[in-house]
Coordinates of C-alpha atoms and ligand atoms in Angstrom, one line a residue:
V668 CA 91.5 108.8 152.0
R669 CA 89.0 107.1 149.7
R670 CA 90.5 105.4 146.7
I671 CA 88.9 105.1 143.3
R672 CA 88.1 101.5 142.5
W673 CA 88.9 101.0 138.8
G674 CA 87.7 98.4 136.3
I675 CA 89.3 97.7 132.9
L676 CA 87.1 97.0 130.0
S677 CA 89.1 94.5 127.9
T678 CA 92.5 92.9 128.0
A679 CA 94.0 95.4 125.5
N680 CA 97.7 95.7 125.0
I681 CA 97.9 99.3 126.1
G682 CA 96.1 98.5 129.4
R683 CA 98.5 95.6 130.1
A684 CA 101.6 97.6 129.1
A685 CA 100.9 101.1 130.6
V686 CA 97.6 102.0 132.1
N687 CA 96.8 99.0 134.3
P688 CA 100.2 99.3 136.0
A689 CA 99.7 103.1 136.3
I690 CA 96.4 102.5 138.1
Q691 CA 98.0 99.9 140.4
A692 CA 100.8 102.4 141.2
S693 CA 98.5 105.4 141.6
A694 CA 98.2 107.2 145.0
N695 CA 94.4 107.5 144.8
G696 CA 93.3 104.4 142.9
E697 CA 93.2 100.6 142.9
L698 CA 92.6 98.2 140.1
V699 CA 89.8 95.9 141.2
A700 CA 88.4 94.2 138.1
V701 CA 89.0 93.3 134.5
A702 CA 86.4 92.3 131.9
S703 CA 86.8 90.5 128.6
R704 CA 84.5 89.1 125.9
D705 CA 86.0 85.8 126.8
G706 CA 85.7 84.5 130.4
D707 CA 88.9 82.4 130.3
R708 CA 90.9 85.4 128.9
A709 CA 89.6 87.6 131.7
R710 CA 90.5 85.0 134.4
E711 CA 94.1 84.5 133.0
F712 CA 94.6 88.2 132.7
A713 CA 93.4 88.9 136.2
S714 CA 95.6 86.1 137.6
K715 CA 98.7 87.2 135.7
W716 CA 98.4 90.9 136.6
S717 CA 97.1 90.5 140.1
I718 CA 93.7 91.9 139.5
P719 CA 91.3 90.7 142.2
K720 CA 88.1 90.2 140.1
H721 CA 87.4 89.2 136.5
H722 CA 84.2 89.3 134.4
G723 CA 83.4 87.3 131.3
S724 CA 81.5 90.1 129.7
Y725 CA 81.7 93.9 129.5
E726 CA 78.1 94.2 130.8
A727 CA 79.1 92.3 134.0
L728 CA 81.8 95.0 134.7
L729 CA 79.3 97.8 134.2
E730 CA 76.9 96.0 136.7
D731 CA 79.7 95.6 139.3
P732 CA 78.7 97.8 142.3
E733 CA 82.3 97.7 143.6
V734 CA 83.7 99.6 140.6
D735 CA 83.7 103.5 140.5
A736 CA 85.6 104.2 137.3
I737 CA 86.1 102.3 134.1
Y738 CA 89.1 102.6 131.8
I739 CA 88.1 101.8 128.2
P740 CA 90.9 100.7 125.8
L741 CA 88.7 99.2 123.1
P742 CA 89.1 99.6 119.3
N743 CA 88.1 103.1 118.4
S744 CA 84.7 102.2 116.9
L745 CA 83.5 100.8 120.2
H746 CA 84.4 103.8 122.4
L747 CA 81.0 105.5 121.9
E748 CA 78.9 102.5 122.8
W749 CA 80.8 101.4 125.8
T750 CA 81.5 104.8 127.2
V751 CA 77.8 105.8 127.0
R752 CA 76.8 102.5 128.6
A753 CA 79.3 102.8 131.4
L754 CA 78.2 106.4 132.1
D755 CA 74.6 105.3 132.1
H756 CA 75.5 102.7 134.7
G757 CA 76.8 105.5 136.9
K758 CA 80.5 104.9 136.2
H759 CA 83.2 107.5 135.6
V760 CA 85.0 106.8 132.3
L761 CA 88.6 107.4 131.2
C762 CA 88.5 106.4 127.5
E763 CA 91.4 105.9 125.1
K764 CA 92.1 108.3 122.3
P765 CA 90.6 109.2 120.0
L766 CA 87.5 109.5 122.2
G767 CA 85.1 109.0 119.3
L768 CA 85.2 108.4 115.6
N769 CA 84.2 112.0 114.9
A770 CA 83.2 115.2 116.7
Q771 CA 79.5 114.2 116.9
E772 CA 80.4 111.0 118.8
C773 CA 82.5 113.0 121.3
R774 CA 79.6 115.4 121.9
T775 CA 77.2 112.5 122.5
M776 CA 79.6 111.0 125.0
G777 CA 79.9 114.4 126.7
Q778 CA 76.1 114.6 127.0
A779 CA 76.0 111.2 128.5
A780 CA 78.5 112.3 131.2
D781 CA 76.6 115.5 131.9
R782 CA 73.2 113.8 132.2
N783 CA 74.7 111.2 134.6
G784 CA 76.8 113.6 136.6
R785 CA 79.9 111.5 135.9
K786 CA 83.4 112.4 134.8
L787 CA 84.7 111.6 131.3
M788 CA 88.1 112.2 129.9
E789 CA 90.1 111.2 126.8
A790 CA 93.3 109.4 127.6
F791 CA 95.9 111.6 125.8
M792 CA 98.6 110.9 128.4
Y793 CA 101.4 113.2 127.0
R794 CA 99.4 116.2 128.2
F795 CA 100.1 115.2 131.8
H796 CA 103.9 115.1 131.4
P797 CA 105.6 118.2 132.9
R798 CA 107.5 118.6 129.7
T799 CA 104.3 119.6 127.9
A800 CA 103.6 122.2 130.7
K801 CA 107.2 123.5 130.2
L802 CA 106.8 123.7 126.5
L803 CA 103.5 125.7 126.9
E804 CA 105.2 127.9 129.4
L805 CA 107.9 128.7 126.9
V806 CA 105.4 129.5 124.2
R807 CA 103.0 131.5 126.4
S808 CA 105.7 133.5 128.1
G809 CA 106.8 134.9 124.7
A810 CA 110.3 133.3 125.0
L811 CA 110.0 132.1 121.4
G812 CA 108.5 135.3 120.2
K813 CA 105.3 134.8 118.2
P814 CA 104.7 131.1 117.3
R815 CA 104.2 131.0 113.5
S816 CA 104.8 127.4 112.6
I817 CA 104.3 124.0 114.3
R818 CA 105.6 120.8 112.8
S819 CA 104.9 117.4 114.2
T820 CA 105.4 113.7 113.3
F821 CA 104.3 110.4 114.7
T822 CA 105.1 107.4 112.6
F823 CA 105.8 103.8 113.2
R824 CA 105.7 100.4 111.5
L825 CA 102.9 98.0 112.2
T826 CA 104.1 94.5 112.0
R827 CA 100.9 92.5 112.5
P828 CA 98.4 92.4 109.6
D829 CA 95.5 91.5 112.0
N830 CA 96.0 94.7 114.0
I831 CA 92.9 96.8 114.9
R832 CA 94.6 99.8 113.3
L833 CA 94.3 98.3 109.8
R834 CA 90.6 97.7 110.1
P835 CA 88.3 100.5 108.9
E836 CA 85.2 99.0 110.6
L837 CA 87.1 99.4 113.9
G838 CA 88.1 103.0 113.3
G839 CA 91.7 102.2 112.2
G840 CA 94.1 104.4 110.3
A841 CA 97.2 106.5 110.9
L842 CA 95.4 109.7 111.6
M843 CA 93.1 108.1 114.1
D844 CA 95.9 106.2 115.8
V845 CA 98.9 108.5 115.9
G846 CA 98.1 111.6 113.8
C847 CA 95.5 112.5 116.5
Y848 CA 98.5 113.3 118.7
C849 CA 99.9 115.7 116.1
V850 CA 96.5 117.4 115.8
N851 CA 96.2 117.6 119.6
V852 CA 99.7 119.1 120.2
S853 CA 99.2 121.6 117.3
R854 CA 95.9 122.9 118.8
T855 CA 97.3 122.9 122.3
V856 CA 100.4 124.9 121.3
A857 CA 98.4 127.2 119.1
G858 CA 95.9 127.8 121.9
A859 CA 93.2 128.1 119.3
E860 CA 91.1 126.0 116.9
P861 CA 92.1 125.6 113.3
V862 CA 89.8 127.1 110.6
E863 CA 90.9 125.1 107.6
A864 CA 92.5 121.7 107.0
Q865 CA 94.3 120.1 104.1
A866 CA 95.6 116.5 103.9
W867 CA 97.0 113.9 101.5
A868 CA 97.0 110.2 102.2
T869 CA 97.9 106.8 100.9
W870 CA 95.5 104.0 101.7
T871 CA 95.9 100.4 102.6
P872 CA 94.0 97.8 100.5
S873 CA 91.7 97.5 103.5
G874 CA 90.8 101.2 103.2
V875 CA 92.6 102.9 106.1
D876 CA 95.1 105.7 105.7
A877 CA 98.6 104.1 106.0
E878 CA 100.3 107.5 105.7
L879 CA 98.8 110.9 106.0
S880 CA 100.4 114.4 105.8
G881 CA 98.3 117.4 106.7
A882 CA 98.2 121.0 107.5
L883 CA 95.9 123.0 109.8
L884 CA 95.5 126.8 109.3
F885 CA 94.8 128.8 112.5
P886 CA 92.9 132.1 112.5
D887 CA 96.0 134.3 113.0
G888 CA 97.8 132.6 110.0
L889 CA 99.8 130.1 112.1
V890 CA 100.1 126.9 110.2
A891 CA 100.6 123.5 111.8
R892 CA 102.0 120.8 109.5
F893 CA 102.3 117.2 110.4
D894 CA 102.7 113.6 109.1
C895 CA 101.7 110.3 110.6
A896 CA 102.0 106.7 109.4
L897 CA 101.5 103.1 110.2
D898 CA 104.2 101.9 107.8
L899 CA 107.3 104.1 108.3
E900 CA 110.3 104.0 110.6
R901 CA 109.5 105.3 114.0
R902 CA 109.6 109.1 114.4
E903 CA 108.0 111.0 117.1
V904 CA 108.9 114.7 117.3
Y905 CA 107.5 118.2 117.2
E906 CA 108.9 121.7 116.9
V907 CA 107.5 125.2 117.4
G908 CA 109.0 127.9 115.2
G909 CA 108.6 131.4 116.7
T910 CA 109.7 134.8 115.5
D911 CA 112.5 134.9 118.1
A912 CA 113.4 131.2 118.8
C913 CA 112.3 127.7 118.1
A914 CA 111.7 124.7 120.4
M915 CA 112.3 121.1 119.5
V916 CA 110.8 118.1 121.3
E917 CA 112.0 114.6 120.6
A918 CA 110.4 111.3 121.8
A919 CA 107.5 113.7 121.8
F920 CA 104.6 111.7 123.1
L921 CA 106.3 108.7 124.7
P922 CA 109.3 110.2 126.5
G923 CA 109.8 107.1 128.7
P924 CA 110.8 107.3 132.4
G925 CA 114.0 109.4 132.0
R926 CA 114.4 113.2 132.2
P927 CA 113.3 114.4 128.8
V928 CA 114.4 117.7 127.2
I929 CA 113.2 120.6 125.2
L930 CA 115.9 122.2 123.0
E931 CA 115.4 126.0 122.6
R932 CA 117.4 127.4 119.7
R933 CA 118.1 131.1 119.0
G934 CA 120.7 131.7 116.3
R935 CA 123.7 129.7 117.4
D936 CA 122.6 129.5 121.1
E937 CA 121.0 126.4 122.3
V938 CA 119.4 126.0 125.7
R939 CA 118.6 122.5 127.0
H940 CA 115.5 122.5 129.3
E941 CA 115.7 119.3 131.2
V942 CA 112.4 118.3 132.8
E943 CA 111.6 115.9 135.6
G944 CA 110.8 112.4 134.5
L945 CA 107.6 110.6 135.5
D946 CA 105.0 108.1 134.5
Q947 CA 102.7 110.2 132.4
Y948 CA 100.0 107.5 132.5
R949 CA 100.1 107.5 136.3
A950 CA 99.8 111.3 136.3
M951 CA 96.8 111.1 134.1
V952 CA 95.1 108.4 136.2
E953 CA 95.8 110.3 139.4
H954 CA 94.4 113.5 137.9
F955 CA 91.2 111.7 136.9
G956 CA 90.9 110.1 140.3
S957 CA 91.3 113.5 142.0
A958 CA 88.6 115.0 139.8
I959 CA 86.2 112.2 141.0
L960 CA 87.2 112.4 144.6
D961 CA 87.1 116.2 144.8
D962 CA 84.3 116.6 142.3
T963 CA 86.3 119.0 140.3
P964 CA 86.2 119.3 136.4
V965 CA 88.6 117.1 134.5
R966 CA 91.4 119.1 132.8
Y967 CA 90.3 118.0 129.3
S968 CA 86.6 117.9 128.6
A969 CA 84.6 115.9 126.0
Q970 CA 84.2 119.3 124.3
E971 CA 88.0 119.5 123.9
A972 CA 88.0 116.0 122.5
A973 CA 85.2 117.0 120.1
A974 CA 87.3 120.0 118.9
N975 CA 90.3 117.6 118.2
M976 CA 87.9 115.4 116.2
A977 CA 86.4 118.3 114.3
A978 CA 89.9 119.0 112.9
I979 CA 90.4 115.3 112.2
D980 CA 87.0 115.1 110.4
A981 CA 88.1 118.0 108.1
L982 CA 91.5 116.4 107.5
Y983 CA 89.9 113.1 106.4
E984 CA 87.4 114.9 104.2
S985 CA 90.3 116.7 102.6
A986 CA 92.4 113.5 102.2
R987 CA 89.5 111.7 100.6
T988 CA 89.1 114.5 98.0
G989 CA 92.8 114.6 97.1
G990 CA 93.9 117.5 99.3
R991 CA 91.0 120.0 98.8
P992 CA 91.0 122.7 101.5
V993 CA 88.2 121.9 103.9
P994 CA 86.8 124.3 106.6
V995 CA 87.0 123.0 110.1
R996 CA 83.6 123.3 111.6
P997 CA 83.3 124.5 115.2
A998 CA 83.2 121.4 117.5
R999 CA 79.7 122.2 118.8
E1000 CA 78.3 122.1 115.2
A1001 CA 80.7 119.5 113.5
Ligands
LIG2108 N1 97.4 106.2 125.0 C1 98.3 105.4 124.5 O1 99.5 105.4 124.8 C2 97.7 104.3 123.6 C3 98.6 103.4 123.0 C4 98.1 102.3 122.3 C5 96.7 102.3 122.0 N2 95.9 103.3 122.5 C6 94.4 103.2 122.2 O2 93.9 102.1 123.0 C7 92.9 101.5 122.3 C8 93.3 100.0 122.2 O3 94.5 99.8 121.5 P1 95.4 98.5 121.7 O4 96.5 98.5 120.8 O5 95.7 98.3 123.1 O6 94.3 97.4 121.2 P2 94.3 95.8 121.3 O7 95.5 95.3 122.1 O8 94.0 95.3 120.0 O9 93.1 95.6 122.3 C9 91.8 95.9 122.1 C10 90.9 95.0 123.0 O10 89.6 95.3 122.7 C11 88.8 94.2 122.9 N3 87.9 94.0 121.7 C12 86.6 94.1 121.7 N4 86.1 94.0 120.5 C13 87.1 93.8 119.6 C14 87.2 93.5 118.3 N5 86.1 93.5 117.5 N6 88.4 93.3 117.7 C15 89.5 93.4 118.5 N7 89.5 93.6 119.8 C16 88.3 93.8 120.4 C17 89.7 93.0 123.0 O11 89.6 92.6 124.4 P3 88.9 91.3 125.0 O12 89.1 90.2 124.0 O13 89.5 91.1 126.3 O14 87.4 91.7 125.1 C18 91.1 93.5 122.7 O15 92.1 93.0 123.6 C19 92.7 102.2 121.0 O16 91.7 103.2 121.1 C20 94.1 102.9 120.8 O17 94.0 104.1 120.1 C21 96.4 104.3 123.3

């Protein structure tokens, strides 16, 4: 069985902490190279994490003929440039969320994948956890009745003032960093695209949203409310309110290795759906590897990422105008 030879573009924290080990543990991939803007950093990183090759520039990784796929965990403002360059070098790309700074960037990246005949996917790993599939099964089977309300939260407290998330020129902000999960899970559960967005934010002195609360209106009247923050105690939950029952999901996006649960409540009855635990990063990496090896479509296209960003574009426009309702433009036009 051929294995995908992966290269990592940068020595980012999320690579070190989650995705690099997931690639190294994957059944259909191996981590063969890392690149950094700094040659010494690349060498130290490679030696510490048992990566055979290191490159002192991102370009050198793109030129490496022994690399099939590149994982890009760069600051958000650099996703477009390096994804398109990697695709144009004939590499497949798994890029961190959010795929682009807006819907237009996601579309441009999708076009680059199409013209090069290469795979591209946004690394929203929670979608590969079996609990997400279980939740969707509960919703789609009608077990909750008709879903009418979705509420989600992703907040945490940033401690380092030099973090990329606080820098507007790098695509920082709470909505870009963690609110994008709330938007994603809301659209996924709704199984539709929102038509209108409203949001309110508080801004850091540097000009990114520190806290943002928003609402997305879907065509059938379902409303998804959410809040996200870079300066609040950690909370990470979502719930789906249906006409017959509701479902609550805690540790919503980072459930860890244990067996996570979904609580289904109906009046006084509560059913605990316990789901198999797994490394969702590894599941994502293996899915992407299989799509390359079998030449099958990735489960989540650049068009899907563009739709997420179309909602985020509208939410930001609303937040910047004090909560004015803003239509969400269809992703192909946004
Ligand atoms: N899916 C998830 O669970 C998850 C979790 C956290 C973050 N993320 C996403 O992953 C991406 C990276 O986040 P992170 O927290 O891992 O970032 P990070 O630790 O700050 O790493 C970003 C890397 O980008 C490179 N870089 C290139 N230009 C840079 C610049 N101007 N300023 C700073 N770094 C620059 C640096 O690597 P070199 O110096 O080696 O070139 C740096 O190590 C973001 O898109 C974020 O949204 C995803």
